[in-house]
Short mmCIF file of N, CA and C and ligand atoms in Angstrom, two decimals:
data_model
loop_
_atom_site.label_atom_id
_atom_site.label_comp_id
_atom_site.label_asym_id
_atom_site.label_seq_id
_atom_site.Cartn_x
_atom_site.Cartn_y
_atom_site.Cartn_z
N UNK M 1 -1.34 7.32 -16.66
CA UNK M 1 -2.08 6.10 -17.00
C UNK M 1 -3.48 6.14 -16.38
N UNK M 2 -4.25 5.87 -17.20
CA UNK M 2 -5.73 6.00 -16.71
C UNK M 2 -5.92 4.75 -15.92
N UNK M 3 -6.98 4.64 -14.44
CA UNK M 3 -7.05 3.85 -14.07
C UNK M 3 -7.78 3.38 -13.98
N UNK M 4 -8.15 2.16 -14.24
CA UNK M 4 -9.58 1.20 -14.71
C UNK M 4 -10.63 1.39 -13.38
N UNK M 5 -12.08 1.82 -13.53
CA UNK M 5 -12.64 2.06 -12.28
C UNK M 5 -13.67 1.09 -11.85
N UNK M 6 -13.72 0.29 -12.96
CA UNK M 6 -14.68 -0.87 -12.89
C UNK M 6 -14.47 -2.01 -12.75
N UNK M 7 -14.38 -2.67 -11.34
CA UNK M 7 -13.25 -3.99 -11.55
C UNK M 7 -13.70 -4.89 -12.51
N UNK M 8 -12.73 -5.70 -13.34
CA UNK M 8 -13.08 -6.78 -14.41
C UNK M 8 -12.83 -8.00 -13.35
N UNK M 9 -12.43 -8.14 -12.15
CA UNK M 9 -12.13 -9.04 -11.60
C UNK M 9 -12.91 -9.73 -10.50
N UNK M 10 -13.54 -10.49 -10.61
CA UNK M 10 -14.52 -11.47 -9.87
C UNK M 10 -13.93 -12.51 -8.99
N UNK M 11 -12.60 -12.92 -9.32
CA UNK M 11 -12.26 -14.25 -8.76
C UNK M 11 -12.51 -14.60 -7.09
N UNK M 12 -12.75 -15.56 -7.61
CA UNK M 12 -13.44 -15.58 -5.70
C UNK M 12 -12.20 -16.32 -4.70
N UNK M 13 -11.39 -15.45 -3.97
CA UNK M 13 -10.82 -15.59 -3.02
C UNK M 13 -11.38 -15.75 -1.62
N UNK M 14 -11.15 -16.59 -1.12
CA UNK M 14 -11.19 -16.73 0.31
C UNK M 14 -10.39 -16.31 1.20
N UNK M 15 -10.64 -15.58 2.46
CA UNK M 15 -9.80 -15.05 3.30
C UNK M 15 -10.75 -15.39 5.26
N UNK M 16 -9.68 -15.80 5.83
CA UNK M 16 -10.14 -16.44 7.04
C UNK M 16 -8.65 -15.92 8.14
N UNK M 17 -9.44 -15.12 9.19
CA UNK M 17 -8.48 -14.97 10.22
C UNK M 17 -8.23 -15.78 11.55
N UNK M 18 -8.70 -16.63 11.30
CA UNK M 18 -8.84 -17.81 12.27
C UNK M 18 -7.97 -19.17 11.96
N UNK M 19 -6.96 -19.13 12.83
CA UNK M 19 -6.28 -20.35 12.57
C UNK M 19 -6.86 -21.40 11.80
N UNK M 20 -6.14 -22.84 12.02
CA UNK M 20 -4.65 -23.18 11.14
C UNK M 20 -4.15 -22.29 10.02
N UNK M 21 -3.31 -21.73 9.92
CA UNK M 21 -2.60 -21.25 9.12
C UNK M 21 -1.77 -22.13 8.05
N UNK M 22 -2.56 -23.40 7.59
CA UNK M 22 -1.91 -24.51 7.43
C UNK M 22 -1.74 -24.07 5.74
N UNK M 23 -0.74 -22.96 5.19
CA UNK M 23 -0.76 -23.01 3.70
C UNK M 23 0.58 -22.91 3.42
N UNK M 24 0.79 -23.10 2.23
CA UNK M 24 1.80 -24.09 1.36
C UNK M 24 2.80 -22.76 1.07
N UNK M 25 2.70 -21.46 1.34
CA UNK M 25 3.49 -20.68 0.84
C UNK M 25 3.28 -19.23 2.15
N UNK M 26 4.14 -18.77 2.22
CA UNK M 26 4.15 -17.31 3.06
C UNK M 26 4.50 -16.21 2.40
N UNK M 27 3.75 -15.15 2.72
CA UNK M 27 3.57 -13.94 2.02
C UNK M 27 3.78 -12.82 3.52
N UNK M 28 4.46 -11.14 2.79
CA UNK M 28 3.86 -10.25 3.24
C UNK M 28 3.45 -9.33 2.66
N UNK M 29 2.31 -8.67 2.71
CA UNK M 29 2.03 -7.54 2.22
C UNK M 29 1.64 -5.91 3.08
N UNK M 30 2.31 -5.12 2.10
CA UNK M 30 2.40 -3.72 2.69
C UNK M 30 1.29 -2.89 2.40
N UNK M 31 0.49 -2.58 3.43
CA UNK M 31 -0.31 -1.83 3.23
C UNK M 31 0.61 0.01 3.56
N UNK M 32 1.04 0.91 2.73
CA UNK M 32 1.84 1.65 2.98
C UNK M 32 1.04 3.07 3.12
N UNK M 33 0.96 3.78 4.00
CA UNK M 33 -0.12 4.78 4.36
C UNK M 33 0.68 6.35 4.60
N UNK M 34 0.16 6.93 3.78
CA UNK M 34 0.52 8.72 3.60
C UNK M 34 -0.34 9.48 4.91
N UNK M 35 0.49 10.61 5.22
CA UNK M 35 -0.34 11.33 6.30
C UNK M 35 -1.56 11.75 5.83
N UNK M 36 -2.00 12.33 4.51
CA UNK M 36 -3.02 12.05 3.54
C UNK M 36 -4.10 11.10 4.04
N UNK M 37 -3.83 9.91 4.10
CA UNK M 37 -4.63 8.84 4.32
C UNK M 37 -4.58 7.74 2.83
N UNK M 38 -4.05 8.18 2.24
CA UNK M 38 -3.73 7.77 0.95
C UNK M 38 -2.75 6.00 1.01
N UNK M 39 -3.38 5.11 -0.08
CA UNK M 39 -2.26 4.05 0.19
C UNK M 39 -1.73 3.94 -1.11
N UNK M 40 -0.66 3.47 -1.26
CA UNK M 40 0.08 2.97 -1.92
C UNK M 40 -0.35 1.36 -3.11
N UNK M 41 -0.37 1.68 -4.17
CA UNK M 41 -0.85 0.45 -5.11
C UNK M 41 0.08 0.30 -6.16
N UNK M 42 0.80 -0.85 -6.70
CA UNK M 42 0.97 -1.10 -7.77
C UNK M 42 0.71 -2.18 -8.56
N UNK M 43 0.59 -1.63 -10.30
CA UNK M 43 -0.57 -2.29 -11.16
C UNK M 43 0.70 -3.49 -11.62
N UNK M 44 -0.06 -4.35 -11.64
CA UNK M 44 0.75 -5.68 -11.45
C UNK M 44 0.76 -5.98 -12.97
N UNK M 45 1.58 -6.52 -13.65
CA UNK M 45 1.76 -6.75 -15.36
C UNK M 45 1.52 -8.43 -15.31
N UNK M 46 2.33 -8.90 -14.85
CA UNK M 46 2.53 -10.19 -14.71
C UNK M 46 2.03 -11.47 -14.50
N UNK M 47 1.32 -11.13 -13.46
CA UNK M 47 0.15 -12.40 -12.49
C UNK M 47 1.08 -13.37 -12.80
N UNK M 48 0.18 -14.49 -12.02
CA UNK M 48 0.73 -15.68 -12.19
C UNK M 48 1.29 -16.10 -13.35
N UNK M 49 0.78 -16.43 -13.90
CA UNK M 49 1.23 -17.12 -14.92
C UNK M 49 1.94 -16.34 -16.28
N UNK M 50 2.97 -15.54 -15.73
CA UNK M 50 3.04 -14.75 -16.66
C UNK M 50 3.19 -13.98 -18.08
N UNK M 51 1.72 -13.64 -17.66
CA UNK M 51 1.07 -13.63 -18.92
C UNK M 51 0.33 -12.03 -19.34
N UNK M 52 1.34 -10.97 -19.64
CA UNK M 52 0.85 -9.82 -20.11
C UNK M 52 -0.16 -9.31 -20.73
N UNK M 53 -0.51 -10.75 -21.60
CA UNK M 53 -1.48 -10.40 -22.64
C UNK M 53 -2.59 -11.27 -21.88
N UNK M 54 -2.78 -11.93 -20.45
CA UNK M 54 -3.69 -12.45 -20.42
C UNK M 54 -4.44 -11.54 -19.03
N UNK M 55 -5.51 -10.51 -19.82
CA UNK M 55 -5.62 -9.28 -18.90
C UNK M 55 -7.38 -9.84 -18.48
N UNK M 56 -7.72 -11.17 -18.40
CA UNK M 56 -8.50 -11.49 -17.91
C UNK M 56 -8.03 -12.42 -16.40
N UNK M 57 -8.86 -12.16 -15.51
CA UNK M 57 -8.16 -13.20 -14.08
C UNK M 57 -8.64 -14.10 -13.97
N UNK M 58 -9.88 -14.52 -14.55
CA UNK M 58 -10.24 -15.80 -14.27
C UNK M 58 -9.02 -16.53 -14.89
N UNK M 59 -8.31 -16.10 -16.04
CA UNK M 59 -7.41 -16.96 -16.79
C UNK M 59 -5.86 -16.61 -15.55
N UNK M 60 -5.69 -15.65 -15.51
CA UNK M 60 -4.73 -14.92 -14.35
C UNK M 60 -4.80 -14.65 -13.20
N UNK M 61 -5.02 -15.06 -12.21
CA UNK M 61 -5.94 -14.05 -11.16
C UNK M 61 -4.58 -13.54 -10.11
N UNK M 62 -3.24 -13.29 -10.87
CA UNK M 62 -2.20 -12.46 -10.05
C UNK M 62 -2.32 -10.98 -10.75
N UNK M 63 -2.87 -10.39 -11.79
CA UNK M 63 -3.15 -9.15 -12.08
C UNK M 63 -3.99 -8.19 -11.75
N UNK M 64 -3.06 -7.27 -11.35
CA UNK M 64 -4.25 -6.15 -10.97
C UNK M 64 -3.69 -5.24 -9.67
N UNK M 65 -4.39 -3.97 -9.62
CA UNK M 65 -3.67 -3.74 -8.82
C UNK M 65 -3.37 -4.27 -7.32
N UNK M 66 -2.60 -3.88 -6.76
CA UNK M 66 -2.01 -4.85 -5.88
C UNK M 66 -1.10 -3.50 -4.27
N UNK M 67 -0.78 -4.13 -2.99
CA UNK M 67 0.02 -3.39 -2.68
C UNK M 67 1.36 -4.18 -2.36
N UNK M 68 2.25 -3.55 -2.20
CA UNK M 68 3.39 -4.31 -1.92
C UNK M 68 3.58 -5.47 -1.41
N UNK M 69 4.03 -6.27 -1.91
CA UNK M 69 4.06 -7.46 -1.25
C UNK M 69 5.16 -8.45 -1.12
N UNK M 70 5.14 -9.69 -1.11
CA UNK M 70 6.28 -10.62 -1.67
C UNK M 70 6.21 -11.69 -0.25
N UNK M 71 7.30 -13.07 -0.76
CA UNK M 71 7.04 -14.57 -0.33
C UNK M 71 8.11 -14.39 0.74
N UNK M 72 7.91 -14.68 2.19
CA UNK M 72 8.89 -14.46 3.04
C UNK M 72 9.82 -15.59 2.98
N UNK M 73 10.94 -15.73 2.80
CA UNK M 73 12.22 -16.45 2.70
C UNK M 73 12.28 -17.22 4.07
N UNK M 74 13.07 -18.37 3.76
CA UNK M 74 12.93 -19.21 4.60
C UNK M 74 14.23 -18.56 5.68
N UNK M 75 13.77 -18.92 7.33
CA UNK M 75 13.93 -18.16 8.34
C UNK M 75 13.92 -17.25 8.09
N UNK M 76 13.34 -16.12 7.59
CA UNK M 76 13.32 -14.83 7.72
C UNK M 76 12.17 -14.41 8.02
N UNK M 77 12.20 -13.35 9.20
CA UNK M 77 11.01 -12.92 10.10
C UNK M 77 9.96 -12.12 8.92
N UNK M 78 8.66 -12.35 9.52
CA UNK M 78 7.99 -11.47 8.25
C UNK M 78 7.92 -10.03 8.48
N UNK M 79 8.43 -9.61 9.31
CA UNK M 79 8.37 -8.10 9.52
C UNK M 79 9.38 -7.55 8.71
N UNK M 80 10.64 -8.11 8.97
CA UNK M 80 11.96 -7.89 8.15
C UNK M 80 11.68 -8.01 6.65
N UNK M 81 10.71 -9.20 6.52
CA UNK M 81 10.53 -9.56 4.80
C UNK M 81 9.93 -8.77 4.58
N UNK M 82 8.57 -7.53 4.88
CA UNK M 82 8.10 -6.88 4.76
C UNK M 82 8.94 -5.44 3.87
N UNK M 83 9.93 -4.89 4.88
CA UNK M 83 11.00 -4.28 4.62
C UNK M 83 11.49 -4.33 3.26
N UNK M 84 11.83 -5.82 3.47
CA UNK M 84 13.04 -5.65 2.10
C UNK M 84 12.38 -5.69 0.64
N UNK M 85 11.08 -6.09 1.26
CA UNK M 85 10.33 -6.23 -0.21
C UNK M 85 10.01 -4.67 -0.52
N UNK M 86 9.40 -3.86 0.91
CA UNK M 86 8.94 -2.66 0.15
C UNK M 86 10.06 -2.27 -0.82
N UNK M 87 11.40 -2.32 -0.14
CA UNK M 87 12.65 -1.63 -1.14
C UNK M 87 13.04 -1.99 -2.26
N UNK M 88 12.97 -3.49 -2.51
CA UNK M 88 13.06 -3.53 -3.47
C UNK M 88 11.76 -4.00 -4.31
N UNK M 89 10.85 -3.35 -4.07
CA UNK M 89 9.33 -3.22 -5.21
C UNK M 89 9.65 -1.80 -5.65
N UNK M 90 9.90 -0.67 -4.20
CA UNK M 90 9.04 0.44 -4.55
C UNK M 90 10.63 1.64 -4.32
N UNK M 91 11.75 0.50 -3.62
CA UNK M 91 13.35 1.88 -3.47
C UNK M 91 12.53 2.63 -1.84
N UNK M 92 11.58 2.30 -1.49
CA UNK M 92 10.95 2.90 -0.39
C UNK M 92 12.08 2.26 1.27
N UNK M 93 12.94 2.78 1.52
CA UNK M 93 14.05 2.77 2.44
C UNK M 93 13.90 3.96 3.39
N UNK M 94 13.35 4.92 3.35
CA UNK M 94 13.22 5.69 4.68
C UNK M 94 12.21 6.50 4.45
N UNK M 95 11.87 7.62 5.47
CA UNK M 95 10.56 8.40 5.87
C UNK M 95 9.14 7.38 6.14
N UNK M 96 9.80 6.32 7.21
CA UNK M 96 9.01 5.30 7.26
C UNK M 96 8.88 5.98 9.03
N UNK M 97 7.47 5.88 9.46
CA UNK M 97 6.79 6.40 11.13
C UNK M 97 6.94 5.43 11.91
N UNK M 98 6.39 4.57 11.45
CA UNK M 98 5.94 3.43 11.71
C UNK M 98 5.36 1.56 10.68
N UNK M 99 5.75 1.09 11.53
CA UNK M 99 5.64 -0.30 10.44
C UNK M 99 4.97 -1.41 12.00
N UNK M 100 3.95 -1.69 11.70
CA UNK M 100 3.75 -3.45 12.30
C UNK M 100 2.72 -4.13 11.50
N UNK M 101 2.98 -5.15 12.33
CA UNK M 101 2.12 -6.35 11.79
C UNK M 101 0.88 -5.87 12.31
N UNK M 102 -0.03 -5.91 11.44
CA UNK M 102 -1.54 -5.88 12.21
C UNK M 102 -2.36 -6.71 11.59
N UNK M 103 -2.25 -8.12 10.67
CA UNK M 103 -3.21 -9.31 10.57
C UNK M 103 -2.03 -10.31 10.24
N UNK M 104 -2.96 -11.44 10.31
CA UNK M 104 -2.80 -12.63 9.82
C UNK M 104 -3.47 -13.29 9.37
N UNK M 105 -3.64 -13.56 8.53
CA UNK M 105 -4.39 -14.10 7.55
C UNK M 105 -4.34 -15.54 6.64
N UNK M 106 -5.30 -16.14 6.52
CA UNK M 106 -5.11 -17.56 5.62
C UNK M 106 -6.23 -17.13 4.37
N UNK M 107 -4.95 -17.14 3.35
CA UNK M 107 -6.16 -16.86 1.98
C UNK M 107 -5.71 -17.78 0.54
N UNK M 108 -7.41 -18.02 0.10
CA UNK M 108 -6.86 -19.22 -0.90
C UNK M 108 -6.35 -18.99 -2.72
N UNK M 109 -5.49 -17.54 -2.34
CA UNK M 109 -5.21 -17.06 -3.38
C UNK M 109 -3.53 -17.86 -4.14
N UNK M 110 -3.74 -18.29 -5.24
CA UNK M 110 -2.98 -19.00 -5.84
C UNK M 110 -1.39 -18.13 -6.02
N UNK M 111 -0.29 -18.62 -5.95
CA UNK M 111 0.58 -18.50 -6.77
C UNK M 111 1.07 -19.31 -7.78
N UNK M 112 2.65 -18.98 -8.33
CA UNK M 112 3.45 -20.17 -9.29
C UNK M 112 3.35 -21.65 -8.45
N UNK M 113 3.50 -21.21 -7.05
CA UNK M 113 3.81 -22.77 -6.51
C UNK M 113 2.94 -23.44 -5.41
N UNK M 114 2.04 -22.51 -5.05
CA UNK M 114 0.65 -22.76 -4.25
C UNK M 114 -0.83 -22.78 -4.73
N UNK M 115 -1.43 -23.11 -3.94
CA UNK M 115 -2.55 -22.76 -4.13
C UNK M 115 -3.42 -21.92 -2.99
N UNK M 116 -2.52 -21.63 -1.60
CA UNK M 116 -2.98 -20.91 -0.82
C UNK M 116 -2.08 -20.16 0.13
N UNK M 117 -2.10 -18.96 1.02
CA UNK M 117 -1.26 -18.31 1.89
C UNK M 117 -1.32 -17.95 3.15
N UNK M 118 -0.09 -18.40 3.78
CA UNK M 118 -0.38 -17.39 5.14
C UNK M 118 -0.04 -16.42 4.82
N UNK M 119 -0.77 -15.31 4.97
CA UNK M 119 -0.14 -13.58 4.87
C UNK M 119 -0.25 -13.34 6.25
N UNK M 120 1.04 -12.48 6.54
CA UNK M 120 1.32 -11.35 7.28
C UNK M 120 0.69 -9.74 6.41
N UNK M 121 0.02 -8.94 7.24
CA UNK M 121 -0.57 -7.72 6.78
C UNK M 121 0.03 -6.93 7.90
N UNK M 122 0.94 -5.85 6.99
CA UNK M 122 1.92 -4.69 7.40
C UNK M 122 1.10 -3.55 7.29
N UNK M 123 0.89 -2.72 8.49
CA UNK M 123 0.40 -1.17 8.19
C UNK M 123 1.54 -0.19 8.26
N UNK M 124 2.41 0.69 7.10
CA UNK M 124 3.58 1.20 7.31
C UNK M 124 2.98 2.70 6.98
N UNK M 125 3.11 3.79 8.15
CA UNK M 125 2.93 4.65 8.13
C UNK M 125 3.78 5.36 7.63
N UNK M 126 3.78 6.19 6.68
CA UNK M 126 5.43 7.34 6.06
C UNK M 126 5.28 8.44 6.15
N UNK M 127 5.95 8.78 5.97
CA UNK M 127 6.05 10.58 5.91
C UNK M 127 5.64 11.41 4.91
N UNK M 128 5.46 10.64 3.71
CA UNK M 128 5.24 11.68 2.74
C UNK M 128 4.48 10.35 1.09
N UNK M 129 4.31 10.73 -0.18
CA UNK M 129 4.42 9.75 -0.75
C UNK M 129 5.25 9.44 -1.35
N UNK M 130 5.71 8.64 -0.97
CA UNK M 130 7.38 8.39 -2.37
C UNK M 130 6.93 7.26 -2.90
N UNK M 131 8.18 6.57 -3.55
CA UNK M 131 8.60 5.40 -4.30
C UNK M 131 8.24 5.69 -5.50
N UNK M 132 8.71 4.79 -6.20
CA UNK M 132 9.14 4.24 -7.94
C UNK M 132 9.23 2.98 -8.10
N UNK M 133 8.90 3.05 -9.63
CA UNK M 133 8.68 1.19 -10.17
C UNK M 133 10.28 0.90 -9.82
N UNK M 134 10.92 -0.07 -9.41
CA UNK M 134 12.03 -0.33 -9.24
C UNK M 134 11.79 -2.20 -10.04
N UNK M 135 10.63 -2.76 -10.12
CA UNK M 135 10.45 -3.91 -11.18
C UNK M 135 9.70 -3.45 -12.18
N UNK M 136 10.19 -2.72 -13.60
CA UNK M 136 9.74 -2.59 -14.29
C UNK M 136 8.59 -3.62 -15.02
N UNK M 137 9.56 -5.07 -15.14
CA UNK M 137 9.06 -5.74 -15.87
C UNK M 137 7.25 -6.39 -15.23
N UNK M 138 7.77 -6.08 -14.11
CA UNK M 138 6.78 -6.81 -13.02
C UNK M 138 5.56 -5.92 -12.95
N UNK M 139 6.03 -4.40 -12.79
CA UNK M 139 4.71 -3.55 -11.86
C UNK M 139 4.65 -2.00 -13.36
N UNK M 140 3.32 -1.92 -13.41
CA UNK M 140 3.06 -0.43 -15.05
C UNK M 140 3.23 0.47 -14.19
N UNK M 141 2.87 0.71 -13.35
CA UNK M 141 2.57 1.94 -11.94
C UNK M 141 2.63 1.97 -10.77
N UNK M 142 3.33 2.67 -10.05
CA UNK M 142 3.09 2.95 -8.81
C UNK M 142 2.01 4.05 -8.68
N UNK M 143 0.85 4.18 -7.66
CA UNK M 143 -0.87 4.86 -7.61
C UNK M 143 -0.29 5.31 -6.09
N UNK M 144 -1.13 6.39 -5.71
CA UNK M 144 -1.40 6.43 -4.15
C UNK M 144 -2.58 7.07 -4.35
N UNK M 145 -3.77 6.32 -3.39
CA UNK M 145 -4.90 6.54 -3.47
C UNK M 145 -5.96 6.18 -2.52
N UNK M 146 -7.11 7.19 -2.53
CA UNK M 146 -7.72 6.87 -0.59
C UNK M 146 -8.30 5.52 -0.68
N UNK M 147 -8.29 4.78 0.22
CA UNK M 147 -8.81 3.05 0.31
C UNK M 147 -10.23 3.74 -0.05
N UNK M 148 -10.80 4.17 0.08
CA UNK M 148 -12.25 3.81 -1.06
C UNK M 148 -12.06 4.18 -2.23
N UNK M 149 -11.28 5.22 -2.56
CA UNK M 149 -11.13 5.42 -4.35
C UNK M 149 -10.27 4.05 -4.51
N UNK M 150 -9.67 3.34 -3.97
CA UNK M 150 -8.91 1.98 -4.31
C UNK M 150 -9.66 0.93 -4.05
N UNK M 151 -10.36 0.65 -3.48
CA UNK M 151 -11.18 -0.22 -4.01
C UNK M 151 -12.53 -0.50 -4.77
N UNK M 152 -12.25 0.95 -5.43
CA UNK M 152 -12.78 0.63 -6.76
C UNK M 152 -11.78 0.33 -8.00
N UNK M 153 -10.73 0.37 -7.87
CA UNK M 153 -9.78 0.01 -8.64
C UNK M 153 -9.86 -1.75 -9.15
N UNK M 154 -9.53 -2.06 -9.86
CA UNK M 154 -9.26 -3.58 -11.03
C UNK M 154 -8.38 -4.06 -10.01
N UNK M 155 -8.32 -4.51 -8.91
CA UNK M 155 -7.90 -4.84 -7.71
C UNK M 155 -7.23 -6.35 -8.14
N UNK M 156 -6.36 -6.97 -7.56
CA UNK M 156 -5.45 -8.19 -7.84
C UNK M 156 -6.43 -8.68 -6.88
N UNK M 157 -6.95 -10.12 -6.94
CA UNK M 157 -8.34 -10.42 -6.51
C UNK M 157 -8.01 -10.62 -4.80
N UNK M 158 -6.83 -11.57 -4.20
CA UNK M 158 -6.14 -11.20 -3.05
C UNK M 158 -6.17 -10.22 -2.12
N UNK M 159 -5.92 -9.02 -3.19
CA UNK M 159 -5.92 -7.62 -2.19
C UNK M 159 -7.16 -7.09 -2.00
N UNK M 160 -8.11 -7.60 -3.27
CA UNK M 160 -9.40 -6.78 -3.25
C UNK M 160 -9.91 -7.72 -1.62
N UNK M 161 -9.48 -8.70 -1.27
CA UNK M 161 -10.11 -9.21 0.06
C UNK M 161 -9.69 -8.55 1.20
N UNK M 162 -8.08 -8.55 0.74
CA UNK M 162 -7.63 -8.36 2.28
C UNK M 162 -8.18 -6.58 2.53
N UNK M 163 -8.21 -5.47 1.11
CA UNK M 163 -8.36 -4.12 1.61
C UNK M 163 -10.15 -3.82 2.57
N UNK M 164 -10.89 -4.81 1.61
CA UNK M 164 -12.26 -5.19 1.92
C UNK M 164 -11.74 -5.23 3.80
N UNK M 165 -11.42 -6.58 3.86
CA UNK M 165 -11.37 -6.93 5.20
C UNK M 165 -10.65 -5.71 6.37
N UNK M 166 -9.90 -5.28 6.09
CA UNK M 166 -9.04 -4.33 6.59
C UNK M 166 -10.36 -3.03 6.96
N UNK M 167 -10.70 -2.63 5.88
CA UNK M 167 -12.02 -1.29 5.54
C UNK M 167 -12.84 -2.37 6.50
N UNK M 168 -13.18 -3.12 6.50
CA UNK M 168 -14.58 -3.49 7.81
C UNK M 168 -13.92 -3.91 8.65
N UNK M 169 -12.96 -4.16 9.42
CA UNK M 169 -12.46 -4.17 10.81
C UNK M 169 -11.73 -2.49 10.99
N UNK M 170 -12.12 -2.03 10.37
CA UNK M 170 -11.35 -0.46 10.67
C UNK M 170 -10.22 -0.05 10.84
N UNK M 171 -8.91 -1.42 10.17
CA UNK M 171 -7.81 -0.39 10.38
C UNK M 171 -7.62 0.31 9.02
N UNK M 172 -8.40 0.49 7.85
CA UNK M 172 -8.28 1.27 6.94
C UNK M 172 -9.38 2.49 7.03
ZN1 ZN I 1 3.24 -18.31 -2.92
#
């Protein structure tokens, strides 16, 4: 699959690492990292509103590529939610180095039932590149690719902040 190199996506997300964390929904996302230096992306079908055929974001702004992610369940730690989401996004269950939390984040990126998030941001170091679409309906591709060839990628407008933010505080 060819990958779009010109983002079509503008939507203007906000992202703030400075407390209150006061948002309506919890997220984690996996930033998943090859000895390569390579990360892990998949191209999101769905977005919000799901809508396949609506491959513009101002109308969608959950499409695009994206890295692992998902809504942490109530009492459940976000490190753990981190986990279970990589496995069941990507079947990614071992040749894992290392995994922590390294942000927190308040961003005013919409879902089905919000309009903004606390994210937890996972740096999971692996061994090699694996995984597979394991949500077909959800994700066209799994990518692994160096954070500057990825953010030139049609970025899910969310991630295009947090990889931004990540690349200028230097843990990417
Ligand atoms: Zn949400």
């Amino acid at each position: 699959m060819e990958i779009p190199r010109i983002p079509r996506c503008e939507y203007p997300i906000t992202i703030r690492e400075i407390g209150p964390f006061d948002a309506e929904c919890a997220s984690v996302g996996m930033v998943v990292r090859a000895p390569t230096g390579k990360i892990l992306l998949l191209d999101r079908l769905k977005g919000i509103y799901g809508g396949k055929d609506s491959s513009n974001c101002e109308f969608d702004p959950g499409l695009g590529y994206a890295c692992p992610a998902g809504h942490i369940e109530k009492d459940e730690h976000p490190f753990y939610a981190g986990l279970r989401e990589l496995e069941e996004e990507t079947g990614i269950n071992k040749a894992l180095k290392s995994a922590s939390i390294v942000l927190e984040l308040w961003a005013s990126n919409p879902c089905r039932k919000a309009k903004n998030h606390h994210w937890y941001i996972m740096l999971i170091e692996i061994d090699r590149e694996l995984g597979a679409i394991m949500e077909p309906t959800k994700h066209g591709s799994l990518t692994w690719a160096d954070p500057d060839v990825a953010l030139g990628f049609d970025l899910e407008p969310a991630w295009r902040s947090i990889l931004w933010h990540m690349k200028q505080k230097g843990i990417l």
